[in-house]
Short mmCIF file of C-alpha atoms and ligand atoms in Angstrom, two decimals:
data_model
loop_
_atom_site.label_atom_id
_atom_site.label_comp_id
_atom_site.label_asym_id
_atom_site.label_seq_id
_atom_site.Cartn_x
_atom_site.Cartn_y
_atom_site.Cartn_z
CA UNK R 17 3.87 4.00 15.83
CA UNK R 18 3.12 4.65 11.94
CA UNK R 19 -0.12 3.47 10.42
CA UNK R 20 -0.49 0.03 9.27
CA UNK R 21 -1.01 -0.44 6.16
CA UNK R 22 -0.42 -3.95 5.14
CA UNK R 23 -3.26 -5.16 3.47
CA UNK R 24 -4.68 -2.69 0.50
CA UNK R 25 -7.80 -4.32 -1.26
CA UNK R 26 -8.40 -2.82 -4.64
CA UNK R 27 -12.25 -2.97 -5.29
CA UNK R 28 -13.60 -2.37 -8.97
CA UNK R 29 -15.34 1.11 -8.76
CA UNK R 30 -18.04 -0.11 -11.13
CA UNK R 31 -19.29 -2.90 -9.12
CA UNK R 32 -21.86 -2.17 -7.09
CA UNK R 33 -22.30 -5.18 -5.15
CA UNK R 34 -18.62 -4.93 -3.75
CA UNK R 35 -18.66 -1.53 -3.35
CA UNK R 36 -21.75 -1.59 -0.51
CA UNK R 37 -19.98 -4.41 1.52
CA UNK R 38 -16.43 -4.49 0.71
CA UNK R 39 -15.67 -3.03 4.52
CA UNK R 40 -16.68 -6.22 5.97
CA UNK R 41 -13.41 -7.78 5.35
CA UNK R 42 -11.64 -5.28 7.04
CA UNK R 43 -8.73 -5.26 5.18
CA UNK R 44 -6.08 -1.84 6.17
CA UNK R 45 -7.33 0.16 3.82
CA UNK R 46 -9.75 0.12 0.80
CA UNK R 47 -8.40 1.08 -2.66
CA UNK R 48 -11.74 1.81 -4.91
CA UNK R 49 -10.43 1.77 -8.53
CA UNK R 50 -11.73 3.94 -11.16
CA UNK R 51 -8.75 3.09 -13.86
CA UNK R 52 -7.77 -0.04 -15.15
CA UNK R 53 -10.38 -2.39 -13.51
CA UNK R 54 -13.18 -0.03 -15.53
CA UNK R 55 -14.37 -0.33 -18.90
CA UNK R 56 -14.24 2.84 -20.52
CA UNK R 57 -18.04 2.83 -20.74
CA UNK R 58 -18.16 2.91 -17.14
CA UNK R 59 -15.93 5.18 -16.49
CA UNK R 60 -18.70 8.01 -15.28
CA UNK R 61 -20.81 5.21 -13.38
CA UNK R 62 -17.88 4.25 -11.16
CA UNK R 63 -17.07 7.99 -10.53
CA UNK R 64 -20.89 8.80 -8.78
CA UNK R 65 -20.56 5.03 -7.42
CA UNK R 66 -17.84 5.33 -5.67
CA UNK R 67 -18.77 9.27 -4.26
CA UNK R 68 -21.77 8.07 -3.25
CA UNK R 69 -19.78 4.71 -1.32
CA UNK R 70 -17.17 7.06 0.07
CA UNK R 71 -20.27 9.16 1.97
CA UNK R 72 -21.52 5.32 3.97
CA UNK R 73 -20.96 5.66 7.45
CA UNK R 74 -18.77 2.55 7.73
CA UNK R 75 -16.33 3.82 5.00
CA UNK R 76 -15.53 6.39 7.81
CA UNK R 77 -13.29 4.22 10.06
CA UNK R 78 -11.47 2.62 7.92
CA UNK R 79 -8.39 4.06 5.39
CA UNK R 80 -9.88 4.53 2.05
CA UNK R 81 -7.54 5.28 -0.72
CA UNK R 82 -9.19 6.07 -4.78
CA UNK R 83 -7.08 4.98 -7.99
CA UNK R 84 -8.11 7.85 -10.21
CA UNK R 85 -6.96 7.91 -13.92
CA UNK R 86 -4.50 9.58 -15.12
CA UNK R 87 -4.12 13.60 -15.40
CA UNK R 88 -3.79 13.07 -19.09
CA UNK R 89 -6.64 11.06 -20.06
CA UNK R 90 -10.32 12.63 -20.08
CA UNK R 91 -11.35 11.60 -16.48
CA UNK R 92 -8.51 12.27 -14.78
CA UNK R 93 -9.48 15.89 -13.06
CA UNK R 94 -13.15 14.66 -12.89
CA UNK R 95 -11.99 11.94 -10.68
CA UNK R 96 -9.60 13.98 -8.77
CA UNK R 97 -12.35 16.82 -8.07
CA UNK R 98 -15.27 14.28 -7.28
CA UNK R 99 -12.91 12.09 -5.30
CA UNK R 100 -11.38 14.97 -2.71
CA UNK R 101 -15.02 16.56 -2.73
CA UNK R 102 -16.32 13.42 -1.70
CA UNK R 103 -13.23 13.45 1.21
CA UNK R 104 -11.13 10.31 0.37
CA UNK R 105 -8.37 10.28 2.60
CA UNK R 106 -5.96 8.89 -0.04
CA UNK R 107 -5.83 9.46 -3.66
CA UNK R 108 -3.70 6.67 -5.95
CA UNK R 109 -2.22 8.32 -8.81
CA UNK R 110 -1.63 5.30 -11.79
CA UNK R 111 1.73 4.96 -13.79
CA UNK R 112 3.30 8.09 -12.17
CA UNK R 113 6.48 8.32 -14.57
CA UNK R 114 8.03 11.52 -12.98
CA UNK R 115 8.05 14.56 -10.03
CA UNK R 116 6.31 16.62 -12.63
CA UNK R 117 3.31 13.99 -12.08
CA UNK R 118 2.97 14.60 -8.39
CA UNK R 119 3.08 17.67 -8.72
CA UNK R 120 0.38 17.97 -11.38
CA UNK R 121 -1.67 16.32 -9.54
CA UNK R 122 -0.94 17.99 -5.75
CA UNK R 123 -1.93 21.42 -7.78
CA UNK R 124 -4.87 19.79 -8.88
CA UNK R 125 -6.09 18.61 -5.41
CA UNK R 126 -5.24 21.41 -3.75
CA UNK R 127 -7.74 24.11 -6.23
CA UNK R 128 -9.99 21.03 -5.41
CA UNK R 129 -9.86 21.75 -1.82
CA UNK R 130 -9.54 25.34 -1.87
CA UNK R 131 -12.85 25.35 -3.67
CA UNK R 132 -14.50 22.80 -1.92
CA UNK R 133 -13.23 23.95 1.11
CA UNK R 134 -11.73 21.25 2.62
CA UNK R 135 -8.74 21.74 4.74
CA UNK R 136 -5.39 22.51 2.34
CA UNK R 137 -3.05 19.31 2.25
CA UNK R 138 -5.19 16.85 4.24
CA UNK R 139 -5.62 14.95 1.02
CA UNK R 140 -3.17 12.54 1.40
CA UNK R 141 -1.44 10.92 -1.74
CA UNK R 142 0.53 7.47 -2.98
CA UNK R 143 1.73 6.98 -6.38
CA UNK R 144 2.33 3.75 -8.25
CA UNK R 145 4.96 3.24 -10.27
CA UNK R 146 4.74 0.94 -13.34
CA UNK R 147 7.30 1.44 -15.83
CA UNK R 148 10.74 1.36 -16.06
CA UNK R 149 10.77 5.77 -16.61
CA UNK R 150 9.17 5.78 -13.07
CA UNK R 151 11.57 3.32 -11.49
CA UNK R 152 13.96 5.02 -12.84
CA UNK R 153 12.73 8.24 -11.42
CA UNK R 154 11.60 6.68 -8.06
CA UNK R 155 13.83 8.82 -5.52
CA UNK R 156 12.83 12.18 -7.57
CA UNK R 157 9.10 10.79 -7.45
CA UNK R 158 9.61 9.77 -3.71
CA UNK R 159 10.11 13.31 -2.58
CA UNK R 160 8.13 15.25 -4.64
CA UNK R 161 5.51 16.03 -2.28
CA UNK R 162 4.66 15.92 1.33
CA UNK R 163 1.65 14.67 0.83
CA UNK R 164 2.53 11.37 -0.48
CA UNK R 165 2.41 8.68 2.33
CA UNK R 166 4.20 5.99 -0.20
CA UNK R 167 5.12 4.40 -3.48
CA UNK R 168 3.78 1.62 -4.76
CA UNK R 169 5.16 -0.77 -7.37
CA UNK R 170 2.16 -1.55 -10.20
CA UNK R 171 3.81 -4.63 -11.31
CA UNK R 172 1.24 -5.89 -14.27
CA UNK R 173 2.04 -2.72 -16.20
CA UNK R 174 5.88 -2.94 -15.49
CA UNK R 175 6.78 -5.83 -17.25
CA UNK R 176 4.46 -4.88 -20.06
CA UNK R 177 6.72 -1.88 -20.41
CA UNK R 178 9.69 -4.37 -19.72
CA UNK R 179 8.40 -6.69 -22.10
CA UNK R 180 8.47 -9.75 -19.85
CA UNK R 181 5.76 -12.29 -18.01
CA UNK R 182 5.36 -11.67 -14.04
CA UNK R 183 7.32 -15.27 -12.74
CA UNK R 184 6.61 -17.54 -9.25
CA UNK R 185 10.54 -16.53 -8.31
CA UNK R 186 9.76 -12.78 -9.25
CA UNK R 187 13.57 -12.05 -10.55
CA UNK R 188 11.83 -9.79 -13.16
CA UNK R 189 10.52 -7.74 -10.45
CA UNK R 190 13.72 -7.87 -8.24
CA UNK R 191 15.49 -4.29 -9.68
CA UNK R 192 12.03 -2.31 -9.20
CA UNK R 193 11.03 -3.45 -6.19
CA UNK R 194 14.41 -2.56 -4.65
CA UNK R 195 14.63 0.65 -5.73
CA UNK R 196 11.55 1.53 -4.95
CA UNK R 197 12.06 0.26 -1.38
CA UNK R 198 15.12 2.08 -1.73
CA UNK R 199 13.70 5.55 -2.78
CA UNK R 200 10.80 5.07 -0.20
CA UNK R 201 12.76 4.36 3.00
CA UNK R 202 15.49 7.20 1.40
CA UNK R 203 12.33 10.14 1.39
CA UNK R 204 11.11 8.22 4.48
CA UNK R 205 7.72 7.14 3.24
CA UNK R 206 6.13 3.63 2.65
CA UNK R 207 6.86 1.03 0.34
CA UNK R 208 4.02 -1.20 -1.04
CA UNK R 209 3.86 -3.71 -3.35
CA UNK R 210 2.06 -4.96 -6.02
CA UNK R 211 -1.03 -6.94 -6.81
CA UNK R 212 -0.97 -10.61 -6.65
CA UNK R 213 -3.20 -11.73 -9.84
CA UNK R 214 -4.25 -15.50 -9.35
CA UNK R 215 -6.68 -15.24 -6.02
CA UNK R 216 -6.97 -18.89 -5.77
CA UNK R 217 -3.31 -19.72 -5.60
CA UNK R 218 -2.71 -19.44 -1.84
CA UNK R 219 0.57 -20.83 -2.30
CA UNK R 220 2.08 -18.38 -4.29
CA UNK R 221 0.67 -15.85 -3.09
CA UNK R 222 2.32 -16.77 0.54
CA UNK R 223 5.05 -17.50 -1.24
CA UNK R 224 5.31 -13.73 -2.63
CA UNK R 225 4.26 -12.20 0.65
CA UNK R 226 7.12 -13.63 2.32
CA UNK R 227 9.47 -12.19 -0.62
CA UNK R 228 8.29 -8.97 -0.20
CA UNK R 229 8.23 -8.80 3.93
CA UNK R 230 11.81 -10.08 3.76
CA UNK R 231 12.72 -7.09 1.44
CA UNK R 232 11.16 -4.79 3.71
CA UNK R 233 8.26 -3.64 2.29
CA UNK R 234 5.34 -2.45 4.62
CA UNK R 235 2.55 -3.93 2.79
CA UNK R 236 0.97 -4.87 -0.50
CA UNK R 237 -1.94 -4.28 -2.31
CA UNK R 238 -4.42 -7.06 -2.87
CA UNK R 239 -7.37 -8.04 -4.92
CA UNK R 240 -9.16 -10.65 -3.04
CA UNK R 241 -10.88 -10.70 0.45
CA UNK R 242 -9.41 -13.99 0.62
CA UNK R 243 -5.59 -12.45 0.36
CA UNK R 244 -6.04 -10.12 3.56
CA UNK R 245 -5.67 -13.19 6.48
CA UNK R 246 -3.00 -14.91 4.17
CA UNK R 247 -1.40 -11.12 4.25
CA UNK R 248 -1.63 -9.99 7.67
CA UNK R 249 -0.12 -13.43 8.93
CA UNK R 250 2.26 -13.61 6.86
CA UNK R 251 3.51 -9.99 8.70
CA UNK R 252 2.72 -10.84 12.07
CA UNK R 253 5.85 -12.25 14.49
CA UNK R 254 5.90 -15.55 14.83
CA UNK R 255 5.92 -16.48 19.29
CA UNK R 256 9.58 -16.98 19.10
CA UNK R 257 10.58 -13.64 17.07
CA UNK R 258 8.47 -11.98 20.36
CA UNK R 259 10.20 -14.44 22.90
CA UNK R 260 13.91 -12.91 21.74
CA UNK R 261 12.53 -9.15 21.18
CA UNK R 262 11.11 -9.44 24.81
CA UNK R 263 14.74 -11.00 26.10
CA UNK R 264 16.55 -8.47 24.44
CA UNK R 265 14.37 -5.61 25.41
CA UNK R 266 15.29 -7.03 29.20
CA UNK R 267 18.93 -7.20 28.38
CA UNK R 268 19.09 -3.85 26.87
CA UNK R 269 17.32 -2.31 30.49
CA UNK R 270 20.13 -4.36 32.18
CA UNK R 271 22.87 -3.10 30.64
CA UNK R 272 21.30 0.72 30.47
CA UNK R 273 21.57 0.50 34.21
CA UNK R 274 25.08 -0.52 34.59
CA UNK R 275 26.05 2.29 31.63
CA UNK R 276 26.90 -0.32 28.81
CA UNK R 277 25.71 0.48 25.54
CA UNK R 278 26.45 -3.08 24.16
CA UNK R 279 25.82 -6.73 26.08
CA UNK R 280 25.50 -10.51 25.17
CA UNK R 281 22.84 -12.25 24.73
CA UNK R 282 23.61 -15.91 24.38
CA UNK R 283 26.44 -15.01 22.50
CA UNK R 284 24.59 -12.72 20.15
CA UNK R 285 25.40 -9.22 20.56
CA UNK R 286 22.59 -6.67 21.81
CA UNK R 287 23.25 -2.90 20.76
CA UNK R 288 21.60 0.00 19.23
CA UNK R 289 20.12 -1.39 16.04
CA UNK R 290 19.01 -4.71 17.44
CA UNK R 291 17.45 -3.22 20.46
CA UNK R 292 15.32 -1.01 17.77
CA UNK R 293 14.26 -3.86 15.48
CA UNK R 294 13.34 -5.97 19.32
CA UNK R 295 10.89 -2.81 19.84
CA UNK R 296 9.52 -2.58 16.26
CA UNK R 297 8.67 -6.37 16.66
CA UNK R 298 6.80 -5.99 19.86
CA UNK R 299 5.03 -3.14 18.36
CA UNK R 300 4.06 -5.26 15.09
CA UNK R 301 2.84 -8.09 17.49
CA UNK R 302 0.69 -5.60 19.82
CA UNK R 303 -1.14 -4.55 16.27
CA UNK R 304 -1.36 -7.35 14.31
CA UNK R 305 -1.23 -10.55 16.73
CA UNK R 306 1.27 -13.14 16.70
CA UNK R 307 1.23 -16.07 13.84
CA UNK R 308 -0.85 -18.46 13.50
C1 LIG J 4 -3.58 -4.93 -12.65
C2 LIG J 4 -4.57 -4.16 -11.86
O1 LIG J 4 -4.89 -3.06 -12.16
S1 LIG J 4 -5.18 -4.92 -10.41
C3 LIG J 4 -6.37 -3.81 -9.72
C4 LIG J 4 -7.69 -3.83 -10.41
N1 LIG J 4 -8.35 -5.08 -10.30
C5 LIG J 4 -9.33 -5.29 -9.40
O2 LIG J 4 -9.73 -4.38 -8.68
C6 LIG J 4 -9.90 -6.69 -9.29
C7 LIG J 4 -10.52 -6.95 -7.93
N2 LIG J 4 -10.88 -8.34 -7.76
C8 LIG J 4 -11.95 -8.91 -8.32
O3 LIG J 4 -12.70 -8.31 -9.07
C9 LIG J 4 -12.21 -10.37 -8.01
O4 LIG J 4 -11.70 -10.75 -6.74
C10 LIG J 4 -11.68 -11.38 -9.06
C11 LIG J 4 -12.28 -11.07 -10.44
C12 LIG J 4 -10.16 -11.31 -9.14
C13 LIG J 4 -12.06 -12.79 -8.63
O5 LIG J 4 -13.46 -12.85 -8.57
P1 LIG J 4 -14.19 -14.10 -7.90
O6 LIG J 4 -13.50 -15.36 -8.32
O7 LIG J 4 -15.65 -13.96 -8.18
O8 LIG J 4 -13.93 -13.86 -6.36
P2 LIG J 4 -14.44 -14.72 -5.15
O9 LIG J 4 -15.21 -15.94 -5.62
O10 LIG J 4 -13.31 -14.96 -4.24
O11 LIG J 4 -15.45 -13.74 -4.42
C14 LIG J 4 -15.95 -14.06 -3.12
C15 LIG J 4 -16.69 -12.87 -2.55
O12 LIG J 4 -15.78 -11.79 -2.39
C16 LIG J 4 -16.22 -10.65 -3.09
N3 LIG J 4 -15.05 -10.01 -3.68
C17 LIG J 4 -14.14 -10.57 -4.51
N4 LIG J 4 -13.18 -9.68 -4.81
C18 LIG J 4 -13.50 -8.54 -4.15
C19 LIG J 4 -12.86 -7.28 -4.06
N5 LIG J 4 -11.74 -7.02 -4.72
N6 LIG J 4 -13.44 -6.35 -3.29
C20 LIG J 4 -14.59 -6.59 -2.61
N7 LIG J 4 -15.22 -7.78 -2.66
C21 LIG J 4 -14.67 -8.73 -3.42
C22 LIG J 4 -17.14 -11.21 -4.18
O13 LIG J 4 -18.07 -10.20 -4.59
C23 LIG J 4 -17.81 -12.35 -3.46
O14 LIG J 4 -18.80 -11.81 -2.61
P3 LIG J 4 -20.16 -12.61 -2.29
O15 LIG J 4 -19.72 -13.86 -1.58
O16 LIG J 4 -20.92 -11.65 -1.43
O17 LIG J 4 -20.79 -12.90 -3.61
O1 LIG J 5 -0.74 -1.42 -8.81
C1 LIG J 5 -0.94 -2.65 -8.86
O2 LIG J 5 -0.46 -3.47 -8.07
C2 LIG J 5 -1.86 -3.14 -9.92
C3 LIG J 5 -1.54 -2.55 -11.24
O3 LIG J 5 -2.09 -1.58 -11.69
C4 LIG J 5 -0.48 -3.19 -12.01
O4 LIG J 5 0.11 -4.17 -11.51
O5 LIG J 5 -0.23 -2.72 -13.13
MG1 LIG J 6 -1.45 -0.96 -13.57
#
């Protein structure tokens, strides 16, 4: 079974306080940010903080993924070469427009671990999307590299670039986050989605979570401790989903023994495709528990 990666908390690189304790809440991964959530002033601070975090024992079982700046702007590299040094198992590359983006930025790691030795291509890579160039670009950008376990839609920047407001309903959103699903399950990689930005509107956020599971995205990146329950419920089958997966799972044994590739179930017919999707949900309910 793939990784899970639902719940992605992004944790401000320049704060200190988080950065010591943010593995309490045990979220799927942690997603230390040294762009947009640091003042440019800080910028250098958050680099050594988050090196020095990324060395802590506990930071060593659980997924830890950095959002460096961009290639083009003057901390870019520095936060590539301190970040793979420091052995980050994912880096997050910002407003990736294009291929020619992932690649940059796989030639960069890779001198990085050449010269650090480290072992060649174990720095893994996801790259956010957040305009409507790298939307646009999303299959190109979803297969540009092996290294890249996902996309990610960055969905505060995207409808700056669209010129729109983020809405509860989320039509603005609708085109990109399909074709970004699209290009991700197309290149076979993950699909995550964006940040929710109002931590104390449970509702909506729920609301959103729901939206995106039904799409098909595999998770979503958050930026509250609070989100990561809300999240990972919100995934998990609910007992009846597991009561029909188990029943079909039964039916499909049944009919494998009398040679029939397709049976009823109630009515409802059991082949192929279904009996996959019964096995996937017993799988998600073995990892993430059943709803509460
Ligand atoms: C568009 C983008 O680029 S989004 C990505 C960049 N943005 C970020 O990384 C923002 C991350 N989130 C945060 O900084 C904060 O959650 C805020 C500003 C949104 C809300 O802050 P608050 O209202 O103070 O949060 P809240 O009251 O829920 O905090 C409760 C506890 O959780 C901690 N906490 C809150 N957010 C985080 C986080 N993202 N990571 C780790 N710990 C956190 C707080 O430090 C506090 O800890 P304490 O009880 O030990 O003091
Ligand atoms: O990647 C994210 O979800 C957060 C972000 O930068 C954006 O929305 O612009
Ligand atoms: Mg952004």
């Amino acid at each position: 079974m793939s990784k899970l990666r639902r719940s992605m908390l992004f944790v401000p690189g320049s704060n200190a306080a988080m950065l010591s304790n943010s593995f309490i809440y045990r979220p799927d991964a942690l997603m230390f940010d040294l762009e947009d959530s640091v003042a440019v002033t800080e910028k250098d601070t958050a680099r050594l903080l988050v090196f020095h975090a990324l060395q802590l024992p506990m930071y060593r079982e659980i997924e830890t993924v950095v959002r460096v700046n961009p290639l083009n702007s003057a901390y870019g590299k520095l936060d590539v070469e301190a970040m793979v040094r420091a052995g980050v198992d994912v880096i997050r590359l910002p407003k990736t427009d294009s291929a020619e983006d992932i690649l940059e930025m796989e030639r960069h790691i890779l001198e990085v671990e050449r010269s650090c030795g480290r072992k060649e291509g174990s720095t893994r890579m996801m790259a956010a999307i957040e305009s409507a160039m790298g939307v646009i670009n999303a299959p190109e950008i979803a297969k540009a590299s092996p290294r890249l376990i996902g996309i990610a839609l960055g969905a505060e920047d995207y409808v700056r670039d669209l010129r729109t407001e983020r809405s509860p309903e989320g039509i603005e959103l609708m085109f990109a986050r399909c074709s970004i699903l699209q290009a991700a399950r197309a290149a076979g990689i993950a699909a995550f989605d964006t940040v929710y930005s109002n931590a104390n509107n449970e509702e909506g956020f729920i609301h959103e979570a729901e939206h995106i599971k039904q799409l098909g995205f595999d998770g979503k990146s958050l930026i509250n401790p609070r989100q990561i329950d809300l999240l990972h419920n919100v995934f998990a089958p609910t007992r009846k989903e597991v009561g029909n997966a188990r029943l079909i799972i039964e039916a499909a044994e049944n009919a494998a023994q009398q040679g029939l590739g397709v049976v009823s179930l109630n009515g409802k017919m059991v082949d192929a495709p279904i009996i996959e999707r019964a096995r996937w949900v017993l799988q998600r309910a073995e990892a993430s528990g059943i709803r509460q």
